[in-house]
Coordinates of C-alpha atoms in Angstrom, one line a residue:
X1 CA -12.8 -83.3 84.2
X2 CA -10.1 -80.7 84.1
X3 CA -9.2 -77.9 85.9
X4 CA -10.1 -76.1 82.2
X5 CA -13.4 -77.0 82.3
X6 CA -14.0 -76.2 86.1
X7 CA -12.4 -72.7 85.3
X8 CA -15.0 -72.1 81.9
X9 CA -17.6 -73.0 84.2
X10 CA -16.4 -70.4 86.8
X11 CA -16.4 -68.0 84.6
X12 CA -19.7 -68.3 82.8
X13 CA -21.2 -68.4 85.5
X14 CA -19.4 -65.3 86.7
X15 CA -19.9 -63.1 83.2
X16 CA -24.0 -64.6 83.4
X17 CA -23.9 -63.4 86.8
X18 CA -21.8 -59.7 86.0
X19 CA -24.4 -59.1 83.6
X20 CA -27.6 -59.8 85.6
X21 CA -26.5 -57.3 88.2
X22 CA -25.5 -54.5 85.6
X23 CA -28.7 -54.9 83.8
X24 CA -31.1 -55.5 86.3
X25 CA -32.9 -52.9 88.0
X26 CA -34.9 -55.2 90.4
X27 CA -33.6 -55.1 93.7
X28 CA -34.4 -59.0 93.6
X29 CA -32.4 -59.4 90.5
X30 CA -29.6 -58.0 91.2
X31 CA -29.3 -60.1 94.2
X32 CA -29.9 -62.8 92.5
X33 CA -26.9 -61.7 89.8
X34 CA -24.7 -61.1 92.6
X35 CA -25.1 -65.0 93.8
X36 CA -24.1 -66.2 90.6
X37 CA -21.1 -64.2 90.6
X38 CA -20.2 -65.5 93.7
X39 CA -21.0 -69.3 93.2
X40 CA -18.7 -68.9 90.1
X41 CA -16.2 -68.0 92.7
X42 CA -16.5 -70.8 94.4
X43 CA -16.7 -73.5 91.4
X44 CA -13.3 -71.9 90.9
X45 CA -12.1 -72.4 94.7
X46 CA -13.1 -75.7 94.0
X47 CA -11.6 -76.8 91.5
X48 CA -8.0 -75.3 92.0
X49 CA -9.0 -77.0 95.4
X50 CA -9.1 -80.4 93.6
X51 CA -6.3 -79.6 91.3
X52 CA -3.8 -78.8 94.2
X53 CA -4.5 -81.8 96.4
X54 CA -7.2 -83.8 95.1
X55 CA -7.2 -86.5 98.3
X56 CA -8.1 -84.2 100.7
X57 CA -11.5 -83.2 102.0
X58 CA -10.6 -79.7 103.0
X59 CA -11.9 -78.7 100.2
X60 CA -15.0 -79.7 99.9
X61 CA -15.6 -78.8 103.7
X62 CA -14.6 -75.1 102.8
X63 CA -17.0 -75.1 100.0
X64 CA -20.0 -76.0 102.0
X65 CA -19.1 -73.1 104.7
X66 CA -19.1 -70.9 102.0
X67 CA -22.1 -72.0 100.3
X68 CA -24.0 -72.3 104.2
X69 CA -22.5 -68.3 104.6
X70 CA -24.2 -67.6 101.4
X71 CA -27.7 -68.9 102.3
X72 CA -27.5 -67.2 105.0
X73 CA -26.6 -63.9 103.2
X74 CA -28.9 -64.0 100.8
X75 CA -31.7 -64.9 103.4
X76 CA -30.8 -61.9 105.4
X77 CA -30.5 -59.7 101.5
X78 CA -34.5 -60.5 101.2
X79 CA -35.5 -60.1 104.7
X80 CA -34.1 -56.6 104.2
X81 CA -35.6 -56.7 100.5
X82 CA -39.0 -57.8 102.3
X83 CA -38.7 -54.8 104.9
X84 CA -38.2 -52.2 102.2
X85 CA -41.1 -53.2 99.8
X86 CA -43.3 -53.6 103.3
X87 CA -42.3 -50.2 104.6
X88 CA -42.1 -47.9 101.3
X89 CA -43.5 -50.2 98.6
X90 CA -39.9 -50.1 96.6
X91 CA -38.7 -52.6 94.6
X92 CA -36.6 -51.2 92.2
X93 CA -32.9 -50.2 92.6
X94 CA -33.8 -46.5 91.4
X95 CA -36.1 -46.0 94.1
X96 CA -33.9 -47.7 97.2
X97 CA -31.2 -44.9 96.4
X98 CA -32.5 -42.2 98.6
X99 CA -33.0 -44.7 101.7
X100 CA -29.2 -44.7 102.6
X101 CA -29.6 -44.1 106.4
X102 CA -33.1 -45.4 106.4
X103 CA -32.1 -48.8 107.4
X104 CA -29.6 -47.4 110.3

């Protein structure tokens, strides 16, 4: 494969991921939109990774921290989704807005 194709995958899933947190309104959604963009990120990292020094595994050792920081992330994004539907039954983006310092 070429660094080409690794890029058009990067940004698919980037422009997929852009417009599932624009148009979403579900707070689950758009946290689900936000991962995409952010694993299209990485299949970039990756591949420029491979395309500078393709014999090296620092690469792929820096992509699996960043995917294990993104678990992570997104575990601790629905725990806090989780808290918010439990407390005040809110689901939607619309409805989180006035909860700024709720969380605090």
């Amino acid at each position: 494969m070429t660094l080409e194709t690794f890029l058009l995958l990067a940004a698919a899933l980037f422009c997929v991921g852009l417009f599932g947190a624009l148009s979403q309104q579900s707070v689950v959604m758009l946290m689900m939109g936000l991962e995409l963009m952010i694993n299209g990120v990485v299949v970039a990292a990756a591949g420029f990774w491979f395309w500078v020094s393709p014999g090296l595994p620092d690469g792929q050792v820096l992509v699996l921290v960043a995917i294990t920081v993104m678990a992570l992330e997104m575990a601790m994004g629905f725990a806090v989704v989780t808290a918010l539907f439990r407390a005040r039954d809110v689901d939607m983006t619309d409805e989180a807005g006035d909860l700024k310092g709720w969380l605090l």
